[in-house]
CSV table of C-alpha atoms in Angstrom, one decimal:
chain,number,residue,atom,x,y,z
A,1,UNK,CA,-2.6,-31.1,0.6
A,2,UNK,CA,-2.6,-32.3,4.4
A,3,UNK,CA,-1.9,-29.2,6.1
A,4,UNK,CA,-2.7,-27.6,9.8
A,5,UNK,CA,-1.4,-25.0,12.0
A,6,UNK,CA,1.8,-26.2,14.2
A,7,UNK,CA,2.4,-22.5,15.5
A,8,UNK,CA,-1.2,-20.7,16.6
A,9,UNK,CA,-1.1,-17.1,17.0
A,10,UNK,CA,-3.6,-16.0,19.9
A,11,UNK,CA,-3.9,-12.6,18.9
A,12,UNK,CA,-6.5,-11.8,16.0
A,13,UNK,CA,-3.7,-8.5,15.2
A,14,UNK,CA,-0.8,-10.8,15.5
A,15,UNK,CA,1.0,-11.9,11.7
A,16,UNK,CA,4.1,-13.9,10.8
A,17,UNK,CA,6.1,-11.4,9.0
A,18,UNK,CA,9.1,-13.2,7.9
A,19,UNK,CA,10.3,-17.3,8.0
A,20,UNK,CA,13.4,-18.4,7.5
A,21,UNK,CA,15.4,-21.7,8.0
A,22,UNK,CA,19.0,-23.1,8.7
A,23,UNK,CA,20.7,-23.6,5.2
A,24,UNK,CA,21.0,-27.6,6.8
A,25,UNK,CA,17.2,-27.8,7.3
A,26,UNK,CA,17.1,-31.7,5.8
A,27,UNK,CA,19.4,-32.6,8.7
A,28,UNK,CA,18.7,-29.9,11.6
A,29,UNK,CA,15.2,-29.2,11.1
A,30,UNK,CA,15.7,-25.7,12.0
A,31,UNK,CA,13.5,-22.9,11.3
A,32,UNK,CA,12.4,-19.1,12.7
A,33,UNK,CA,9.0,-17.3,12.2
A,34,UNK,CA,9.4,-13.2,13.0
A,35,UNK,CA,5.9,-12.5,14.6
A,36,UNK,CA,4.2,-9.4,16.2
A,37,UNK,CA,4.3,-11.7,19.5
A,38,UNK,CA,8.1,-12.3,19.1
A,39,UNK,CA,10.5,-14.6,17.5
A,40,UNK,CA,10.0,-18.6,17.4
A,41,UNK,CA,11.6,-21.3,17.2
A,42,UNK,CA,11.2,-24.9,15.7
A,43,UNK,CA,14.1,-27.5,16.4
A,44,UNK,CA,12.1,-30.5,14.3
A,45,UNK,CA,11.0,-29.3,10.7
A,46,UNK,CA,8.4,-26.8,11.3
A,47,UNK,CA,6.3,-29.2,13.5
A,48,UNK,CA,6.7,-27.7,16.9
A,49,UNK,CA,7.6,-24.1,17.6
A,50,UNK,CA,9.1,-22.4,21.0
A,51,UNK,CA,8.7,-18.7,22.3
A,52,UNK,CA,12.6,-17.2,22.6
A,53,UNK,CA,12.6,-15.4,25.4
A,54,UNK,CA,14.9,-13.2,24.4
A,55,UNK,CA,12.1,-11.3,22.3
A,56,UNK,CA,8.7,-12.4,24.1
A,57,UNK,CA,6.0,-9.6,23.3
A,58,UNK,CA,8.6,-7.9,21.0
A,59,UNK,CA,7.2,-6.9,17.6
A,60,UNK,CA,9.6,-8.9,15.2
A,61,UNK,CA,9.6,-8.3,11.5
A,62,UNK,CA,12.5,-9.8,10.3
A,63,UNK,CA,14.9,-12.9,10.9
A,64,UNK,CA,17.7,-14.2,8.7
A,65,UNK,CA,20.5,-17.3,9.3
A,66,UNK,CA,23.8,-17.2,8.6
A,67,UNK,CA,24.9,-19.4,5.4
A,68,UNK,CA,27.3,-21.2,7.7
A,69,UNK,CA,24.8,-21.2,10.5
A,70,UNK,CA,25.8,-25.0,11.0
A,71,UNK,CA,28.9,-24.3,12.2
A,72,UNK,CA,28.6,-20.6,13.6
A,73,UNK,CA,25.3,-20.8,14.8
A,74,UNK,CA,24.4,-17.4,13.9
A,75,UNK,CA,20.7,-15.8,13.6
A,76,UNK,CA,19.4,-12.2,13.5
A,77,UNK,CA,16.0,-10.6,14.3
A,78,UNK,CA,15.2,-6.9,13.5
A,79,UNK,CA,12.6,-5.7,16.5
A,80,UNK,CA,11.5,-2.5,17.2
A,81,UNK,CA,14.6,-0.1,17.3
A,82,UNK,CA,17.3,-2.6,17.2
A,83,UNK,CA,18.6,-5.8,16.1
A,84,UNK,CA,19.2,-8.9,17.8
A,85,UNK,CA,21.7,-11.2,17.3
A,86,UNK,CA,22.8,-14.8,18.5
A,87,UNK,CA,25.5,-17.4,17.8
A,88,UNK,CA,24.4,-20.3,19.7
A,89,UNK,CA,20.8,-20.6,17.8
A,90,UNK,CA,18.9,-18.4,19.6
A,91,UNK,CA,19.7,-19.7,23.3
A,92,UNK,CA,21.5,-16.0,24.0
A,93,UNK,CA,21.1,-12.8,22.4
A,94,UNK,CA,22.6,-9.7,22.5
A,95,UNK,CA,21.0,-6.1,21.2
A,96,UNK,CA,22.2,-3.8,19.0
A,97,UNK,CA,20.0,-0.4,19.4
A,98,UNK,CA,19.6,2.2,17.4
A,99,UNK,CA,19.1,6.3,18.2
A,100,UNK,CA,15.4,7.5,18.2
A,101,UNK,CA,12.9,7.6,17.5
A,102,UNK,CA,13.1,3.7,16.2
A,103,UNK,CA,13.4,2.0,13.2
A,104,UNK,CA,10.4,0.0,11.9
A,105,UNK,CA,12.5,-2.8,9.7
A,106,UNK,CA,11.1,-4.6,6.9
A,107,UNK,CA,13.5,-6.6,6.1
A,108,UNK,CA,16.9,-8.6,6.9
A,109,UNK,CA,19.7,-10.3,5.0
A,110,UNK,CA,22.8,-11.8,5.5
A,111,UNK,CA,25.9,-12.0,3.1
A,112,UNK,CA,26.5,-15.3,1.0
A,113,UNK,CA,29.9,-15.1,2.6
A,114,UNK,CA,29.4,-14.1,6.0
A,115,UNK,CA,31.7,-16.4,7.6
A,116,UNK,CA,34.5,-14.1,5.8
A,117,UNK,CA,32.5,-10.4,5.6
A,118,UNK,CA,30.5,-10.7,8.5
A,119,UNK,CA,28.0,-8.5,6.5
A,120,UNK,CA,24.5,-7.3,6.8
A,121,UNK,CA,22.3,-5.4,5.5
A,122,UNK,CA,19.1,-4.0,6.9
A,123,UNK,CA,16.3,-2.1,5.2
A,124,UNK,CA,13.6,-0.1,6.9
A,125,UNK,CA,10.7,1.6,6.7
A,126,UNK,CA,11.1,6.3,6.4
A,127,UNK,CA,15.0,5.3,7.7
A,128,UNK,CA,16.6,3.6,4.4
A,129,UNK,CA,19.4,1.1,4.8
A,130,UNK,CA,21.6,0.2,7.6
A,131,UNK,CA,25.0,-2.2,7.4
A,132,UNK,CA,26.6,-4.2,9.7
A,133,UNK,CA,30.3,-5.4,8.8
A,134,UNK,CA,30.9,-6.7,12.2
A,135,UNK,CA,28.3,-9.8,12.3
A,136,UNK,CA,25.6,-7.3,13.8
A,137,UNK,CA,27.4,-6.0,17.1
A,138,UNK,CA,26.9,-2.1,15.2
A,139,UNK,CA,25.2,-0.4,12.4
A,140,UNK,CA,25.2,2.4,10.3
A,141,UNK,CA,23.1,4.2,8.0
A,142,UNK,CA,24.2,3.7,4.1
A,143,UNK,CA,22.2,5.5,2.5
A,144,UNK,CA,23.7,7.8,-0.1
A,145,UNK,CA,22.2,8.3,-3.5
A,146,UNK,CA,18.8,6.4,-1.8
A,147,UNK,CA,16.1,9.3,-2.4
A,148,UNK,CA,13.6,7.0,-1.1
A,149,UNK,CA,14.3,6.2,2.6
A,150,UNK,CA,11.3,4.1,2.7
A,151,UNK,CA,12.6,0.7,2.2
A,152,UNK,CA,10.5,-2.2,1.5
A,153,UNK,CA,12.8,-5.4,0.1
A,154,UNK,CA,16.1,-6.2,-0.3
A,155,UNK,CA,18.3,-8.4,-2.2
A,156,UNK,CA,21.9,-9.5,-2.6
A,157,UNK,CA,23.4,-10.6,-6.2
A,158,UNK,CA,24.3,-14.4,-6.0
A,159,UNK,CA,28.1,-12.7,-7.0
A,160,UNK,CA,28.2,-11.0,-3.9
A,161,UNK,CA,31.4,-11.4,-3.4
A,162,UNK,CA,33.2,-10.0,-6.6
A,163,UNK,CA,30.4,-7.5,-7.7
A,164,UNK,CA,29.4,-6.1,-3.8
A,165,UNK,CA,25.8,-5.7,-5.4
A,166,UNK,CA,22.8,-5.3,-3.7
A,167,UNK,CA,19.5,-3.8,-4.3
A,168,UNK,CA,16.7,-2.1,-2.5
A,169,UNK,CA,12.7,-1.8,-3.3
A,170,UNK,CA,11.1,1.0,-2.2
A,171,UNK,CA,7.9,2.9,-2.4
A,172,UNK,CA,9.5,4.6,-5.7
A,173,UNK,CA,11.1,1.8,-7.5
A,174,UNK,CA,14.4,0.1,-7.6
A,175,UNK,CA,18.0,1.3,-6.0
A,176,UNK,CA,20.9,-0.5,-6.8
A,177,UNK,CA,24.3,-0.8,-5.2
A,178,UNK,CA,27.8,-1.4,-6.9
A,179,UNK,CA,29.8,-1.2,-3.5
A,180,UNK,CA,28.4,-3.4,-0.9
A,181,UNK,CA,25.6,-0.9,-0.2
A,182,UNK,CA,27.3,2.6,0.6
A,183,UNK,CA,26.0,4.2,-2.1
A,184,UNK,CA,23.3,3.9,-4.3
A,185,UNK,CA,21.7,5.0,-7.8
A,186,UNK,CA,18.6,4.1,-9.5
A,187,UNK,CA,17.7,1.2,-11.7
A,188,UNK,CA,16.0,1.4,-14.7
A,189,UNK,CA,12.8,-0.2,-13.3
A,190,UNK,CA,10.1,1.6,-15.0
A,191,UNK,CA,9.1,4.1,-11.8
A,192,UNK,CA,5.4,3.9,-12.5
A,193,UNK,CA,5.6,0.3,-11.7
A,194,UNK,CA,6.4,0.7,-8.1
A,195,UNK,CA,6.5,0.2,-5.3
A,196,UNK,CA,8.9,-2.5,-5.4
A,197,UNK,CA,6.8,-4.6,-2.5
A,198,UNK,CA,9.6,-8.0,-2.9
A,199,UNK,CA,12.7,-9.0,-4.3
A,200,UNK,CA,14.6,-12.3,-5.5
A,201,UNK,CA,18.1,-12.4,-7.2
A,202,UNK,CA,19.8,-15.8,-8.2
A,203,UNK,CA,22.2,-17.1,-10.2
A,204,UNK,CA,21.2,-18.9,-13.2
A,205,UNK,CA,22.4,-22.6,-13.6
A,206,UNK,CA,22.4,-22.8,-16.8
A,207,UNK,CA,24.9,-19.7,-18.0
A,208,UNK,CA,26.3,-18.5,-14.5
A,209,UNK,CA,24.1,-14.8,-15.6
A,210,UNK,CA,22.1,-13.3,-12.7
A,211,UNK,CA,18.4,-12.8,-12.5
A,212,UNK,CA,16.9,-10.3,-10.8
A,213,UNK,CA,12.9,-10.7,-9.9
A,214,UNK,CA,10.9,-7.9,-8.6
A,215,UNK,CA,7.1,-8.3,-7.7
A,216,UNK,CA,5.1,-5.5,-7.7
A,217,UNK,CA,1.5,-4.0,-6.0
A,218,UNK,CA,-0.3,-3.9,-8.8
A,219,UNK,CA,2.0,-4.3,-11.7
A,220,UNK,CA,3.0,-8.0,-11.3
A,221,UNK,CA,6.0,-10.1,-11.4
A,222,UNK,CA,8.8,-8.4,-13.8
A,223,UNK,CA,12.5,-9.7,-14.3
A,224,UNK,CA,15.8,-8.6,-15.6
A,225,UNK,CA,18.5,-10.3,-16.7
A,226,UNK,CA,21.2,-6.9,-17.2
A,227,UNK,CA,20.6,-5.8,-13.2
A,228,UNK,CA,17.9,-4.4,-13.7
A,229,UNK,CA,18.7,-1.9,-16.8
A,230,UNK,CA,15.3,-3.6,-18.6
A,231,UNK,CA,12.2,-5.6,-17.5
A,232,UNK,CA,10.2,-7.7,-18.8
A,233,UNK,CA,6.8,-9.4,-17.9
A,234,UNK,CA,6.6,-12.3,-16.1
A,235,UNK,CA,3.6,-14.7,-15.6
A,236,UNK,CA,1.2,-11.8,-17.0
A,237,UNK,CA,-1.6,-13.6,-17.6
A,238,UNK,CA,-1.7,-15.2,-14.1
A,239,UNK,CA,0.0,-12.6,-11.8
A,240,UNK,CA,-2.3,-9.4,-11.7
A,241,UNK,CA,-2.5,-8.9,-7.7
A,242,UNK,CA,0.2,-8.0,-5.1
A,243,UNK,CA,3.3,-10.0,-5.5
A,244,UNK,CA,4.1,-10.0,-1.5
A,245,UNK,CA,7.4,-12.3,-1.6
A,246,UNK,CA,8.8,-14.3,-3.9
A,247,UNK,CA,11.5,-17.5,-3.4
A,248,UNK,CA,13.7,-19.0,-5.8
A,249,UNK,CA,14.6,-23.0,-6.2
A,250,UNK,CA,17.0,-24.6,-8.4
A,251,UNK,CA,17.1,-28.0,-9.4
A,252,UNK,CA,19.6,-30.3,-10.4
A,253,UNK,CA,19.5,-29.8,-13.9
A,254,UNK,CA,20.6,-26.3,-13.8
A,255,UNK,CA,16.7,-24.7,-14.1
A,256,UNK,CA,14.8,-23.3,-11.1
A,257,UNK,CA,11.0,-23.2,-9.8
A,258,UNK,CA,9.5,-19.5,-8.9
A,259,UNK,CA,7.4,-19.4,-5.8
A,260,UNK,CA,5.2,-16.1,-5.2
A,261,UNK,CA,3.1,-15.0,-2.1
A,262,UNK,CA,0.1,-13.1,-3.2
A,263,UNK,CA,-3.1,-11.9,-1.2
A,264,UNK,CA,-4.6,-15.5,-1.7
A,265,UNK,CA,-1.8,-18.3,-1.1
A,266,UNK,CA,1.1,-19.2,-2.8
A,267,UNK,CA,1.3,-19.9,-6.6
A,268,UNK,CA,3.9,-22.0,-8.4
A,269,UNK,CA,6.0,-22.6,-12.0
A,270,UNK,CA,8.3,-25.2,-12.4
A,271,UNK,CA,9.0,-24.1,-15.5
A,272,UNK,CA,10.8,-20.8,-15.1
A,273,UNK,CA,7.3,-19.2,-15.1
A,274,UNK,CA,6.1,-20.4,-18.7
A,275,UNK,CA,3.0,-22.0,-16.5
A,276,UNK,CA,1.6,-21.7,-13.4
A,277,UNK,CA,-0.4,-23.6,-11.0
A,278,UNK,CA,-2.2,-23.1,-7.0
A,279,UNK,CA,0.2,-24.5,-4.7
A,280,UNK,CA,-2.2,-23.6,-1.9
A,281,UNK,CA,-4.8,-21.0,-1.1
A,282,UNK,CA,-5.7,-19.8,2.6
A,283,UNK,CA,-8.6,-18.7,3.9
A,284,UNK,CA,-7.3,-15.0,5.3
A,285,UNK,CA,-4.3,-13.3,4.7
A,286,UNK,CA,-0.9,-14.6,3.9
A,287,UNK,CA,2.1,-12.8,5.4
A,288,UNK,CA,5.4,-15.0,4.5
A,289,UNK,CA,6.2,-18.4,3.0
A,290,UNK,CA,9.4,-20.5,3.2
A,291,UNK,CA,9.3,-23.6,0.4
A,292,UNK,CA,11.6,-26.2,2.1
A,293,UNK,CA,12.6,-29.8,1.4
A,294,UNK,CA,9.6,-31.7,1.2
A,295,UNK,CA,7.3,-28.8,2.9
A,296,UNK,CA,5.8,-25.5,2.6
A,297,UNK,CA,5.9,-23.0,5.8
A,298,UNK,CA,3.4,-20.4,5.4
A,299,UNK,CA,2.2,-17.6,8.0
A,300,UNK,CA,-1.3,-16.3,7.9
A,301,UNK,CA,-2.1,-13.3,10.0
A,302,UNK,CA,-4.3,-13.5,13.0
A,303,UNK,CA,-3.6,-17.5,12.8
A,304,UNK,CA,0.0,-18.9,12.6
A,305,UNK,CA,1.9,-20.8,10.7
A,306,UNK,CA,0.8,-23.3,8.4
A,307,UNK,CA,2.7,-26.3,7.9
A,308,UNK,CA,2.0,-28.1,4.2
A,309,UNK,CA,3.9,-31.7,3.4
A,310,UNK,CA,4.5,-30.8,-0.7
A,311,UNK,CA,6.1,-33.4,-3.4
């Protein structure tokens, strides 16, 4: 695989922490990377990246686009104590704080149906999870039934929409919300398999059921297919290390390919995680990933972002 460095971190301390991409990549070519130096930009597929002003030498570790971000424009970066947010692709931004002492986020999504909800959620680290149901202008804390404030991962069920359910990792295990995130109870994720370091839920093509994926420090890769009432073990003979992130890819035929972040690279099934193979290894440490159209983002702390042409 041809790949090289198209954003170069000067700092040996500096990491990407989160990617993410306009949901009109093939056309737009746009893409963020949420570093310890700021947020960045790239306007032509990953190959070229721009400093945003608005968060220059502000620790940023978390970005998400809207799903309509095409025509609204939106994006969203959690720094440290507040959340910023801009609709004209990151040209302006506005702030939302937060009280003290500040939030250390770890993670950012954005409702499938933002352009009707304008719904957020936020999870972060000793201070739980905060929701935004005014496209980010204010937040509040939503943590009731959450027992474990320190929030790793989050996830929204590809039904958003009619079931308003959403779950949280944490240090303990799983959470799980029936109401949009205002309250929240415990799965049955076995608790001596935690902490709950990433999260994937999807929609599977071939019944309309959802899948919920949870990767794990030192447990593996488990999935659940009730919302998360039972697990079971995925990829066990290949996944024994930190499952850091995980991304989920359909195909036309209904099926979909796992991706997973782990300590070394980024490993790969096509075949619903039956078999696995190396998509790429890295010499250092792996922080994010973002499989795209023809390409593979992936940040490496102390280096940058790594840019990897794929089949």
């Amino acid at each position: 695989m041809d790949a090289k460095y198209t954003l170069e971190l000067a700092n040996a301390d500096d990491a990407p922490y989160a990617l993410a991409a306009s949901p009109a990549f093939a056309r737009d070519g746009v893409c963020f990377a949420a570093c310890g130096s700021g947020l960045y930009r790239s306007q032509n597929g990953g190959a070229s990246w721009e400093l945003l002003r608005a968060s220059a030498e502000a620790v940023t570790t978390a970005v998400a686009v809207s799903p309509a971000y095409a025509e609204d424009r939106s994006v969203f970066a959690a720094v440290k104590g507040g959340i910023l947010r801009s609709s004209d692709g990151g040209e302006r931004w506005f702030t939302a704080g937060f009280p003290a002492p500040p939030p250390v986020f770890s993670s950012l999504i954005v409702s499938p149906d933002f352009e009707r909800d304008g719904c957020l959620l936020a999870g972060a680290l000793e201070d739980g999870v905060f929701s935004s149901t005014d496209r980010g202008a204010r937040w509040q804390p939503w943590n009731f039934g959450l027992f474990d404030l320190n929030t790793l991962c989050l996830a929204l069920s590809p039904k958003w929409t009619e079931d308003e359910t959403a779950y949280a990792g944490t240090e303990t295990g799983l959470y799980r919300s029936t109401n949009g995130g205002r309250a929240w109870r415990h799965s049955g994720f076995p608790s001596e398999l935690a902490p709950a370091l990433s999260l994937a839920c999807f929609e599977d093509g071939r019944d309309g059921s959802s899948r919920l994926l949870v990767g794990t420090e030192n447990s593996g890769l488990l999935a659940s297919g009730d919302h998360g009432e039972t697990w079971e073990q995925v990829g066990e003979d290949v996944i024994s290390e930190a499952v850091n992130q995980l991304h989920v890819a359909h195909d036309a035929k209904g099926g979909h390919s796992l991706y997973v972040l782990t300590n070394d690279g980024v490993i790969h099934s096509d075949d619903e995680g039956r078999s696995w193979s190396d998509l790429v290894r890295v010499d250092g440490i792996p922080t994010a990933m973002l499989p795209l159209c023809g390409l593979m983002l992936l940040g490496v702390q102390g280096k940058g972002v790594m840019r990897l042409p794929r089949d």
